[in-house]
Coordinates of C-alpha atoms and ligand atoms in Angstrom, one line a residue:
Chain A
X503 CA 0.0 0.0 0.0
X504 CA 2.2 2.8 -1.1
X505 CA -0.6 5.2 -2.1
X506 CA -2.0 7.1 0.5
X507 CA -5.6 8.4 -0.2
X508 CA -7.8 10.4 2.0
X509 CA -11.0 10.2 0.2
X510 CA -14.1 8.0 -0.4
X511 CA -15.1 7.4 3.2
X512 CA -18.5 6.2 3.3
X513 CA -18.9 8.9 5.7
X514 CA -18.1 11.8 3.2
X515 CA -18.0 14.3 5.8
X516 CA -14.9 12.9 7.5
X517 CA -13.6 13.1 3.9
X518 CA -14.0 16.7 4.1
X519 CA -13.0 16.5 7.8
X520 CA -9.6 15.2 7.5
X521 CA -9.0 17.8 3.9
X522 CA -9.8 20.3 6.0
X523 CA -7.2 19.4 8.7
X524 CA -4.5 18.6 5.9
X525 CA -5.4 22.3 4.6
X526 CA -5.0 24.0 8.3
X527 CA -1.8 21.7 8.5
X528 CA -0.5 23.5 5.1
X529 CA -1.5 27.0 6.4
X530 CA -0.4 26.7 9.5
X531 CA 3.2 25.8 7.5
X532 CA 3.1 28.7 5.1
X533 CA 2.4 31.0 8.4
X534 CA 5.0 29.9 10.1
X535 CA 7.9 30.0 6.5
X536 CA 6.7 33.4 6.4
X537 CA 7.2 33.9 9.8
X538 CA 10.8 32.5 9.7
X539 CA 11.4 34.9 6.6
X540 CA 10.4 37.9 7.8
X541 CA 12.5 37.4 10.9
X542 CA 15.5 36.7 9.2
X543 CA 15.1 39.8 7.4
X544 CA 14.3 41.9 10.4
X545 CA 17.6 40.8 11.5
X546 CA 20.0 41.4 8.0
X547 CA 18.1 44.3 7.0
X548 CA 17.8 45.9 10.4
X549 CA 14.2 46.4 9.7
X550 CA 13.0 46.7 13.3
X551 CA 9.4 47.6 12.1
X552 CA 9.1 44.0 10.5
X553 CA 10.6 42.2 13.4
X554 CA 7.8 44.1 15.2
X555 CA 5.4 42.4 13.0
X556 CA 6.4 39.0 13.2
X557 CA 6.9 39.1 17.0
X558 CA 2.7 40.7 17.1
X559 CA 1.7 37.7 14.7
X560 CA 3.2 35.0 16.8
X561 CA 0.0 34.7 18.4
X562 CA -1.6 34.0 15.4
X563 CA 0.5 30.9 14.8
X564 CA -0.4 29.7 18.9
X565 CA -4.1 29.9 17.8
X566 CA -3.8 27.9 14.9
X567 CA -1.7 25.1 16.5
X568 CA -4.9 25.1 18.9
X569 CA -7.5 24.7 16.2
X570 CA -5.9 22.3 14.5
X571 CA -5.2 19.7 17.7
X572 CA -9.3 20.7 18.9
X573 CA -10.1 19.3 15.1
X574 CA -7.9 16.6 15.6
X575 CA -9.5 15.7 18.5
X576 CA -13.1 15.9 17.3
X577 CA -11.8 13.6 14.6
X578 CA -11.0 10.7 16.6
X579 CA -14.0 11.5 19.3
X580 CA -16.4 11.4 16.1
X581 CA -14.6 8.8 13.7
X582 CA -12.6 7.0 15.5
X583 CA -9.8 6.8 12.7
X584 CA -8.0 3.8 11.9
X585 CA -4.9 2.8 10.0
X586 CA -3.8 5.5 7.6
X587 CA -6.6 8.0 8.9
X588 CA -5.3 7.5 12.3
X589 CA -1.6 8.3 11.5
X590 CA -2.5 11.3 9.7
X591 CA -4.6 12.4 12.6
X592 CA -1.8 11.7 15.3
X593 CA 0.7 12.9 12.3
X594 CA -0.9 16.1 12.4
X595 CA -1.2 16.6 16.1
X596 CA 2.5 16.0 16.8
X597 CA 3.6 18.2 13.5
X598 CA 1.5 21.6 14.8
X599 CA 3.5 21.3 17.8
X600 CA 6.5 21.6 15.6
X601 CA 5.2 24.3 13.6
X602 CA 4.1 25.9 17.0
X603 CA 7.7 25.7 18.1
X604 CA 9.4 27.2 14.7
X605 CA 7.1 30.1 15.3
X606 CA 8.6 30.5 18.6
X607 CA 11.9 30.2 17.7
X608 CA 11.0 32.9 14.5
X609 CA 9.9 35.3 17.3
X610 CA 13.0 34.6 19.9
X611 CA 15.1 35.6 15.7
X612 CA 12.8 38.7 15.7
X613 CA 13.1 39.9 19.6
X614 CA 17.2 39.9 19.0
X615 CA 16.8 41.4 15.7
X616 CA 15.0 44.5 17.5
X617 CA 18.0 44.4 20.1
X618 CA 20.6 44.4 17.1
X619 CA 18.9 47.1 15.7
X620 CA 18.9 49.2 18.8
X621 CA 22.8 48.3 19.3
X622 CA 23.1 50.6 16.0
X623 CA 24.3 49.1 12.7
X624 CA 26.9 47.0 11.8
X625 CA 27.2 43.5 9.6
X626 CA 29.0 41.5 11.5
X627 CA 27.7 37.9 11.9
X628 CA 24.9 38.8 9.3
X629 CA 26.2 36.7 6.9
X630 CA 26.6 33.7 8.7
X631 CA 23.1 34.0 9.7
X632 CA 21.6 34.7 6.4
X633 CA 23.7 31.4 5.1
X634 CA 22.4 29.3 8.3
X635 CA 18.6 31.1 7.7
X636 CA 18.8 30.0 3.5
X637 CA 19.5 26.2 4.2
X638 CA 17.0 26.3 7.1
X639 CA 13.9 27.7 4.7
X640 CA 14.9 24.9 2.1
X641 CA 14.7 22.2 4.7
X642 CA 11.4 23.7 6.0
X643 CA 10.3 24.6 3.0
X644 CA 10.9 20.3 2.0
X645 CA 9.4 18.8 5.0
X646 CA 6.6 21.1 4.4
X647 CA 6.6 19.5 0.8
X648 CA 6.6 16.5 1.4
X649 CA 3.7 16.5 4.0
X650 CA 1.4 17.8 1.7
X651 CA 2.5 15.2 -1.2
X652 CA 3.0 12.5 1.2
X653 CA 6.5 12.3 -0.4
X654 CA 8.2 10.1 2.0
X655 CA 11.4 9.8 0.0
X656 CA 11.5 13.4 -0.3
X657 CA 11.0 13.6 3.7
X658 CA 13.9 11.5 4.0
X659 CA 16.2 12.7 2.0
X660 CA 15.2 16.2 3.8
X661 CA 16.3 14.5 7.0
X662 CA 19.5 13.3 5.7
X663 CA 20.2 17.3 4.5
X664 CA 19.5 18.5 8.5
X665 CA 23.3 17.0 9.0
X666 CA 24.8 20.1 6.9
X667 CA 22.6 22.2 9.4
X668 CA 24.4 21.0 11.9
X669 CA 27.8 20.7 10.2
X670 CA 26.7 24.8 9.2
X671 CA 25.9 26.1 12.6
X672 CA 29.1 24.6 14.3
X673 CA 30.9 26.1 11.3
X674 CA 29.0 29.7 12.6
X675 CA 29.4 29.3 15.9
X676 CA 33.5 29.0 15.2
X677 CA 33.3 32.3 13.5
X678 CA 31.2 34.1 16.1
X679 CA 33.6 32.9 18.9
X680 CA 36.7 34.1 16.4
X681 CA 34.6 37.5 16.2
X682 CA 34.6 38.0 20.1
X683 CA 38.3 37.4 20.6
X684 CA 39.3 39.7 18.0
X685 CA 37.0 42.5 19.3
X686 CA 35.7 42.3 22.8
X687 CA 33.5 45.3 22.0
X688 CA 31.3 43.3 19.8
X689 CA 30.5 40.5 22.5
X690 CA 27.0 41.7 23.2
X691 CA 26.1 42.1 19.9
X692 CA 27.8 38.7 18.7
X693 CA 26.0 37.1 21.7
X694 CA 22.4 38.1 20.0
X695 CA 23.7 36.6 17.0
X696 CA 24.9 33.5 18.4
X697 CA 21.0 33.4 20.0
X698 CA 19.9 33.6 16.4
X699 CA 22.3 30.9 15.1
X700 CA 21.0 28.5 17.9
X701 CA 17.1 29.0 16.5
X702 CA 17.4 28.3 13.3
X703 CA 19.6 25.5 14.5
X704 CA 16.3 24.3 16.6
X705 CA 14.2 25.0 13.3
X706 CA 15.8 22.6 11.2
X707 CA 15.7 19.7 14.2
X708 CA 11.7 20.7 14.0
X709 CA 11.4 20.5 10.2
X710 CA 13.4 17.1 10.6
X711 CA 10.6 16.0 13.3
X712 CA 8.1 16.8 10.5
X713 CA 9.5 14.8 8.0
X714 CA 9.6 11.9 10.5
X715 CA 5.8 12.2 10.9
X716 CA 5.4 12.0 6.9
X717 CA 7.3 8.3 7.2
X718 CA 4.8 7.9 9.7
X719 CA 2.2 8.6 7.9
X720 CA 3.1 6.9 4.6
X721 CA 4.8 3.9 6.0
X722 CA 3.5 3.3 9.2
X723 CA 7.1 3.3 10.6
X724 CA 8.1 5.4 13.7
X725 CA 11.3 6.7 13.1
X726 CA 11.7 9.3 15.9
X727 CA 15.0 9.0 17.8
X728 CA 16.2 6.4 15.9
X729 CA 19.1 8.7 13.9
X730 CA 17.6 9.4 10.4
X731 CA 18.6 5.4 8.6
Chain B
X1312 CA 5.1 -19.4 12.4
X1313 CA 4.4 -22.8 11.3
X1314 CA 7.1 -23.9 8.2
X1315 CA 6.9 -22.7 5.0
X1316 CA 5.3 -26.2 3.1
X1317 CA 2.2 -25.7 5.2
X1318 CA 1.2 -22.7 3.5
X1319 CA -1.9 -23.0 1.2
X1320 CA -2.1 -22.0 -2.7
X1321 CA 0.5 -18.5 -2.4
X1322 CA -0.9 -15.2 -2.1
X1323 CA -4.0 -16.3 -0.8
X1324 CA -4.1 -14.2 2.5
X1325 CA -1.3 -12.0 4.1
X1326 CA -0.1 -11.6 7.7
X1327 CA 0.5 -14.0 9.9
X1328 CA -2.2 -17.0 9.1
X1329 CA -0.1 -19.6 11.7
X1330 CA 1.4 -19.5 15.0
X1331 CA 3.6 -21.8 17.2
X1332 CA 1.4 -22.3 19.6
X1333 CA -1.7 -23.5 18.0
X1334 CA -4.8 -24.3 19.7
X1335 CA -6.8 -24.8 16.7
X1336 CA -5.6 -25.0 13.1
X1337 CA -8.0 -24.8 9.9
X1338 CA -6.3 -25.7 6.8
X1339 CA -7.7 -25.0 3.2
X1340 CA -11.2 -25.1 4.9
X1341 CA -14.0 -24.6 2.5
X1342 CA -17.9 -24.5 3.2
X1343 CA -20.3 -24.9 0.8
X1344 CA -24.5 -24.5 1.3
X1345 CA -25.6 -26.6 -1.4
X1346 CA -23.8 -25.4 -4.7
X1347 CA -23.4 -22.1 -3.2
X1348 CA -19.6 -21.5 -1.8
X1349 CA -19.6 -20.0 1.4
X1350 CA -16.0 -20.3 2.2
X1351 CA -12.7 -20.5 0.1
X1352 CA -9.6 -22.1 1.3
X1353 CA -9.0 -20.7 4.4
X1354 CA -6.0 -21.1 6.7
X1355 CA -6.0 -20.2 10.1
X1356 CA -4.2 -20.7 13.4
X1357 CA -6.1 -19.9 16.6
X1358 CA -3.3 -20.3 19.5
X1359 CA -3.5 -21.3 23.1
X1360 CA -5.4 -18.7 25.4
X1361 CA -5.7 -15.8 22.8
X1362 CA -8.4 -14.2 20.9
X1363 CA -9.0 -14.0 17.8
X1364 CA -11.5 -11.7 16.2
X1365 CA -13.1 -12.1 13.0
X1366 CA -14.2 -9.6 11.2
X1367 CA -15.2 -8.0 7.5
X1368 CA -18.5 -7.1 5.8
X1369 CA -21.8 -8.8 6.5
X1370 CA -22.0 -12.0 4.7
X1371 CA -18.6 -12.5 4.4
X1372 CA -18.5 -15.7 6.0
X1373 CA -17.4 -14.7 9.5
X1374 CA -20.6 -17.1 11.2
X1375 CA -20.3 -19.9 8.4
X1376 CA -16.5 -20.0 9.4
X1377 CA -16.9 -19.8 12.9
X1378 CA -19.9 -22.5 13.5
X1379 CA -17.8 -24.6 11.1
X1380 CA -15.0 -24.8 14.2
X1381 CA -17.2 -26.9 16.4
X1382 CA -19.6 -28.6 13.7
X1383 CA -22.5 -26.4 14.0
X1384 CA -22.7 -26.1 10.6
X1385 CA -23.5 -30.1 11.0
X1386 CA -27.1 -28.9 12.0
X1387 CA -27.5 -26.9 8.6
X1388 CA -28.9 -28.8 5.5
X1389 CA -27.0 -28.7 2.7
X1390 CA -23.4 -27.4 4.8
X1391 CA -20.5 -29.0 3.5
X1392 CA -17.0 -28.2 5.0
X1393 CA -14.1 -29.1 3.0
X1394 CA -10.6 -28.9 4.9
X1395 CA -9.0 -29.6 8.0
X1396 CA -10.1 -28.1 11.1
X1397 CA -8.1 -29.6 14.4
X1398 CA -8.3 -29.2 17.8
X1399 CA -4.6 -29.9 19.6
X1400 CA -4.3 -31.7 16.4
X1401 CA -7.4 -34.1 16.2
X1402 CA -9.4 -34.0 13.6
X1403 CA -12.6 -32.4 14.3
X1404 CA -14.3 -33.5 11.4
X1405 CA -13.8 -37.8 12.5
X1406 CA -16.4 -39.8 11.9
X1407 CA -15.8 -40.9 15.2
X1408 CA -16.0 -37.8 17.4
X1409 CA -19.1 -37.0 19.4
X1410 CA -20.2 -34.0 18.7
X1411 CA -21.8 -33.4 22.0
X1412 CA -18.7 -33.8 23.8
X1413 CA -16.6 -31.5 21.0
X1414 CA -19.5 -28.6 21.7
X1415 CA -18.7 -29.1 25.7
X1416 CA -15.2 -28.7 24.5
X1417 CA -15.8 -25.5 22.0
X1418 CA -18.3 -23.7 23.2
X1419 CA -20.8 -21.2 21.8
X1420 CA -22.4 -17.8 22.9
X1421 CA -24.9 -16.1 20.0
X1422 CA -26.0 -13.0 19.3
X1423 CA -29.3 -13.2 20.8
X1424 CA -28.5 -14.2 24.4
X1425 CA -30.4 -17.7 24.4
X1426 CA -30.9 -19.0 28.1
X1427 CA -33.3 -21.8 28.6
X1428 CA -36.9 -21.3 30.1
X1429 CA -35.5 -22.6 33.5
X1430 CA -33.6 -21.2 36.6
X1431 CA -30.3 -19.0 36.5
X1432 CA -29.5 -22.0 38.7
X1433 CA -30.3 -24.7 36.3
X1434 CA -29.0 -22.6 33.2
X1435 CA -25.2 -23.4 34.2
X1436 CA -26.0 -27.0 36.1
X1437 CA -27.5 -28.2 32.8
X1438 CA -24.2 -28.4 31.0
X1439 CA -22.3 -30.5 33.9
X1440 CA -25.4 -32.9 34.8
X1441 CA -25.7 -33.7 31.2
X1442 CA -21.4 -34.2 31.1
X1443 CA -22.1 -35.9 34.1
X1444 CA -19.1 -33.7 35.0
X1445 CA -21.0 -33.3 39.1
X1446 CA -20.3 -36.0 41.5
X1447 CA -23.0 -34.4 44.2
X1448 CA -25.3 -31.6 44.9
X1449 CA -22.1 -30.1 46.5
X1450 CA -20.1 -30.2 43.4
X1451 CA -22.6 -29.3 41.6
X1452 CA -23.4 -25.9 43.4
X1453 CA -19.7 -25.4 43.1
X1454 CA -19.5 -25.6 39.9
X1455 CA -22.3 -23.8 39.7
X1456 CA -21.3 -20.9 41.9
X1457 CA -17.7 -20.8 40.0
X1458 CA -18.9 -20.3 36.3
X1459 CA -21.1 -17.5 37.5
X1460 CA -18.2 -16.1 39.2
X1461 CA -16.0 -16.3 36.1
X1462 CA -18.8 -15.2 34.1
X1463 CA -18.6 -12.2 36.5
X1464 CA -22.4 -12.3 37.4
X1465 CA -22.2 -14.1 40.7
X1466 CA -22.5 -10.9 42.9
X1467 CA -25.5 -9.7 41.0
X1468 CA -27.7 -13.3 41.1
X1469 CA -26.3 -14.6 44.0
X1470 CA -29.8 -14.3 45.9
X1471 CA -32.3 -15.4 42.9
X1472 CA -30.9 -18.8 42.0
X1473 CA -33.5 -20.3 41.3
X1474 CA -35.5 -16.8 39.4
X1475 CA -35.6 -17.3 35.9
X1476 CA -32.6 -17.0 33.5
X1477 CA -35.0 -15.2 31.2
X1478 CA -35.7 -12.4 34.3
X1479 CA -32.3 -11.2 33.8
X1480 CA -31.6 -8.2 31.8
X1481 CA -29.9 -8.6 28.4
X1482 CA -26.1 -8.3 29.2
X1483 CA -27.0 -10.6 32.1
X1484 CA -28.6 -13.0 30.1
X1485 CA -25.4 -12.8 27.5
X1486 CA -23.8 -13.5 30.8
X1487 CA -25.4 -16.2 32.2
X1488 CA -25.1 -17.7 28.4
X1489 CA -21.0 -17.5 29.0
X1490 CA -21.4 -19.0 32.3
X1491 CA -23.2 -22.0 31.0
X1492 CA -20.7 -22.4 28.4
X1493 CA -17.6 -22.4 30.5
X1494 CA -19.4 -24.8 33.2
X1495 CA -18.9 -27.4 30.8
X1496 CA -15.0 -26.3 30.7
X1497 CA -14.5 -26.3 27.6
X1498 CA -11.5 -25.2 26.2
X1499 CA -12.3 -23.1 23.4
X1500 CA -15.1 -20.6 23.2
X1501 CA -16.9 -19.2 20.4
X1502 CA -18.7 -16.4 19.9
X1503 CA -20.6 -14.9 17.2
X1504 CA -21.6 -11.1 17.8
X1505 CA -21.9 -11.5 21.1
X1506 CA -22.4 -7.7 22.2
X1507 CA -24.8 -6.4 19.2
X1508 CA -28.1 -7.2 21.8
X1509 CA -26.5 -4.9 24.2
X1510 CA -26.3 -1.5 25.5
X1511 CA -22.6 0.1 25.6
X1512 CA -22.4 -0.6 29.4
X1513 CA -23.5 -4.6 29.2
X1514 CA -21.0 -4.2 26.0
X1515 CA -18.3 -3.0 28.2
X1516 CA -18.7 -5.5 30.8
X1517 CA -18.5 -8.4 28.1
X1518 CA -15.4 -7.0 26.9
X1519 CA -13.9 -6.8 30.2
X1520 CA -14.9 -10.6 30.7
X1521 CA -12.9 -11.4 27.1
X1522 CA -10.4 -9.9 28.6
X1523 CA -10.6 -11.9 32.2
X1524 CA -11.5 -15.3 30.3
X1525 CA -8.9 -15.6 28.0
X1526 CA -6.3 -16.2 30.7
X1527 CA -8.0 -19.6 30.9
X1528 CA -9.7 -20.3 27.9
X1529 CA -9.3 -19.7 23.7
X1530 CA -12.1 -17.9 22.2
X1531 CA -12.6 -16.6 18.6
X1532 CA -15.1 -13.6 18.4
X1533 CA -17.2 -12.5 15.4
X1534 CA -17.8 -8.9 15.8
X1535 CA -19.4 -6.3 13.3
X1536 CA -17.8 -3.4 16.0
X1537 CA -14.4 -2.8 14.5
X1538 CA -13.1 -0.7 17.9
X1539 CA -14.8 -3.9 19.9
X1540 CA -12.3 -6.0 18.1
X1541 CA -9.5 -3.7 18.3
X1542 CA -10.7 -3.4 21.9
X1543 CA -10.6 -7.1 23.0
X1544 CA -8.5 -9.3 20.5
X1545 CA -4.8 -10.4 20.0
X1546 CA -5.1 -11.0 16.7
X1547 CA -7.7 -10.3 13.8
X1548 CA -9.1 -11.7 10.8
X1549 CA -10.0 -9.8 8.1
X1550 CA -12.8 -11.6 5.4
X1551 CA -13.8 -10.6 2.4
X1552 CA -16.4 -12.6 0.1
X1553 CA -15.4 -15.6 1.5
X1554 CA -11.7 -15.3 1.4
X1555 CA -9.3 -14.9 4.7
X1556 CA -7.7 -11.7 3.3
X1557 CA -5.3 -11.3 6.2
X1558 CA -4.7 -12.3 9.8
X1559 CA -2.3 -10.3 12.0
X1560 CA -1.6 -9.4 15.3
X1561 CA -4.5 -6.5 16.5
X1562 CA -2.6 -3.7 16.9
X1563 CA -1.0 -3.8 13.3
X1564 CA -4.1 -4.1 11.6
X1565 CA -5.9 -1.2 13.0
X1566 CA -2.9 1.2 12.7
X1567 CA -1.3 -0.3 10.0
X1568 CA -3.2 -3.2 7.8
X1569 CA -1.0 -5.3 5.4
X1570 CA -3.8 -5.4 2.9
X1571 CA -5.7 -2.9 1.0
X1572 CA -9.3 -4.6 1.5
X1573 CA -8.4 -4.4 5.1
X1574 CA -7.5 -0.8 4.8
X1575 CA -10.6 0.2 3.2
X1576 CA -12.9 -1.6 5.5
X1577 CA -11.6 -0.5 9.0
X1578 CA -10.9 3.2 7.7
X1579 CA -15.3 2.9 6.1
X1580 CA -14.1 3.3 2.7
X1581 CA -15.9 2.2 -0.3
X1582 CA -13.8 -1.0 -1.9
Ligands
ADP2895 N1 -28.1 -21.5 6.3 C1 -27.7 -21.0 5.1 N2 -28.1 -21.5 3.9 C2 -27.6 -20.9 2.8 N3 -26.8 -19.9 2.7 C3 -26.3 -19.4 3.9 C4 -26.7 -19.9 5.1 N4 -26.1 -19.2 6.1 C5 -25.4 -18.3 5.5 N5 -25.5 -18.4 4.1 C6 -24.8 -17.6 3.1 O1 -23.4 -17.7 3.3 C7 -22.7 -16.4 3.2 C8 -22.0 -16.1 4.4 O2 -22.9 -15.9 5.5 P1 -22.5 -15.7 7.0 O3 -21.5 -16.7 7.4 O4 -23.8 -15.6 7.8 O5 -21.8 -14.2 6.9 P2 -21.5 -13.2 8.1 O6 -21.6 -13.9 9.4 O7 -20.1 -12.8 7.7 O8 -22.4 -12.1 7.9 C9 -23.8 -15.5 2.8 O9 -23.9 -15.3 1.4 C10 -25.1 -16.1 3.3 O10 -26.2 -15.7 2.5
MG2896 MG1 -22.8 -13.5 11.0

């Protein structure tokens, strides 16, 4: 059973039911990319008005996360899903807490963008984040992909790509720390950025988590914690 | 798993169709009413102390299969079965087995609960006193007093004895129908849709006793509740016009089903 289909319940309204949680699920995503955008932009552009925005719409994402689990729920109260509908049900529960969480970590990115902005301009450490931040959207951007396609080679090859996150924050955090020792003066500011670095680290362990719950989904295999084979 | 060269005709069902610790093993059964095949080549291990729930469309041949496990399909003109069944590896289907003592040793609860016009009392004594299985009045009140307990009714007709079975309401009357099957202790017990007379509570307390009974005994349930099954069973059966289309343990089939039949059934899709 490698195609997945969501349709021709007897019961057409779950039909609709679980397209309409897929949908939020896809939303919810594109909220929280733009999100992750924006913030990274706040920060490279100094743009302390944006980074005002994204930090005000964070609540927007919080709300979301919460009508998509109380539709969830309702789901398995009503319909009591089995097999593949059940995986996408739990799927989607556990992936809006990951969304839920990149939106967090989007507004920590904005919050330190205003302070970087107040600490007056300079560039240092902006390239590092916006080379982190650009491998970060793609990942996101793939797991998010994948979910709606319920692609699950495409979500594992996306987990196999969160290793050069890793490999490219620990790269930036060298060149932060070589920043500090050749200027003491720019510690607080390089601190902020080191902040930054850290989310977007954290976002692409959550886009990871997503892609697990497509192989969940699809295959019916739990992958979590089990180091991406 | 039992080896490979006892598997029937390939591709016939998937999952796990046999186990190591077999109880009762159906091989290439078929069933036939008149020219009309009921029943195609199924194989099927039901092993010591679990349950096995059957389940799939209506007239898929859950009942047809299941009577056919201790010959009450013998009562039906016109049933043929075709196949091995075994119990602990004797053949079910020899000329020379009683059938009366093979129903004491599989027994049967319907979907209607059936208790005779007598006293609860008498209900579950029947069984033994027929068996002769009682050596006194004594033995018999224990035996008595020890399938209602297992049957978990005891407490609730403890002071009516001797009230009639058919006084009870209809969980306890689906009760009382366990407790006269297992007074007989029998080693297997069958039931076909036992719950679908009874209100969710009854329901739930019939599940609970699945659960308590099959520490001592085997049972294979027909149920047309898919969470019942997924509920009470170590394994499931999945049938489709006839055909086993996969067997597997319980868990796996409600979150993961090998087949797409079984997919589209327990999800309520159309085929
Ligand atoms: N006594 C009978 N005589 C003739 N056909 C029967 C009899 N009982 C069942 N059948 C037929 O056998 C098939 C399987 O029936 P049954 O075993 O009752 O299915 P299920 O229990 O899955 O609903 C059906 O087509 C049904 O019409
Ligand atoms: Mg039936």
């Amino acid at each position: 059973m490698d195609k997945l289909k969501f349709e021709n319940h007897i019961a057409s309204v779950f039909d609709e039911e679980l397209e309409e949680i897929r949908n939020d699920l896809m939303a919810m995503g594109g909220q929280v990319e733009q999100q992750l955008t924006d913030a990274v932009q706040a920060i490279c552009e100094a743009d302390s008005q944006l980074a005002e925005q994204v930090i005000q719409r964070d609540h927007r994402v919080d709300e979301m996360e919460l009508e998509i689990d109380e539709a969830c729920v309702l789901v398995i109260a009503r319909r009591q899903p089995a097999a593949s509908d059940l995986r996408l049900v739990v799927a989607v529960t556990r992936a809006v807490a990951d969304l839920e969480r990149i939106g967090d970590e989007a507004k920590k990115i904005a919050k330190h963008a205003l302070e970087l902005t107040e600490s007056g301009p300079s560039p240092m450490g902006y390239s590092e984040v916006r080379h982190l931040a650009q491998s970060v959207s793609q990942i996101l951007r793939n797991a998010l992909d994948s979910f709606a396609r319920f692609d699950a080679d495409t979500a594992l090859a996306t987990m196999q790509e969160d290793k050069k996150i890793d490999m490219e924050y620990k790269t930036a955090l060298r060149e932060l720390v070589t920043y500090m020792m050749e200027d003491p003066r720019s510690i607080s500011r390089v601190i902020n950025i080191l902040w930054v670095v850290r989310s977007l680290e954290r976002i692409g362990d959550h886009a990871k988590n997503l892609c697990e719950q497509v192989v969940f989904v699809v295959k019916g295999k739990d992958i979590r914690h089990r180091n991406g084979q | 798993m039992a080896n490979d060269n006892e598997r029937p005709i390939p591709g016939a069902s998937v999952g796990e169709q046999f186990q190591d610790n077999a109880r009762m093993s159906m091989r290439n059964v078929n069933i036939f009413y008149g020219e009309k095949q009921a029943i195609f080549d199924v194989s099927l291990d039901i092993g010591q102390n679990q349950v096995m729930a059957m389940i799939g469309p209506s007239g898929c041949g859950k009942s047809t299969f299941l009577r056919s496990l201790n010959r009450m399909n013998d009562t039906i003109e016109g049933c043929r079965v075709e196949g091995q069944i075994a119990m602990d590896g004797q053949n079910l289907y020899d000329e020379k087995l009683d059938v009366v003592e093979l129903r004491a040793r599989v027994g049967m609860v319907f979907q209607k609960p059936n208790p005779f016009p007598k006293s609860i009392y008498d209900n579950v004594a029947y069984g033994p006193k027929i068996h002769g299985l009682a050596e006194s009045r004594v033995d018999l009140d224990e035996m008595v007093e020890s399938s209602l307990r297992k049957a978990s009714l005891w407490n609730e007709v403890k002071d009516r004895l001797h009230q009639p079975g058919t006084g009870l309401s209809g969980g306890q009357q689906q009760r009382l129908c366990i407790a006269r099957a297992i007074a007989v202790n029998p080693e297997v017990i069958l039931m076909d849709e036992p719950c679908s007379a009874l209100d969710p509570i009854a329901t739930a307390k019939i599940e609970e006793l699945i659960e308590e009974l099959s520490e001592n005994f085997t049972i294979a349930i027909v149920t047309h509740s898919m969470q019942q099954a997924a509920r009470v069973s170590h394994r499931t059966a999945y049938f489709h016009l006839g055909r086993l289309i996969e067997v597997n343990p319980t868990e796996q089939v409600f979150t993961m089903p090998e087949h797409e039949l079984t997919e589209g059934y327990i999800t309520g899709r159309f085929g």
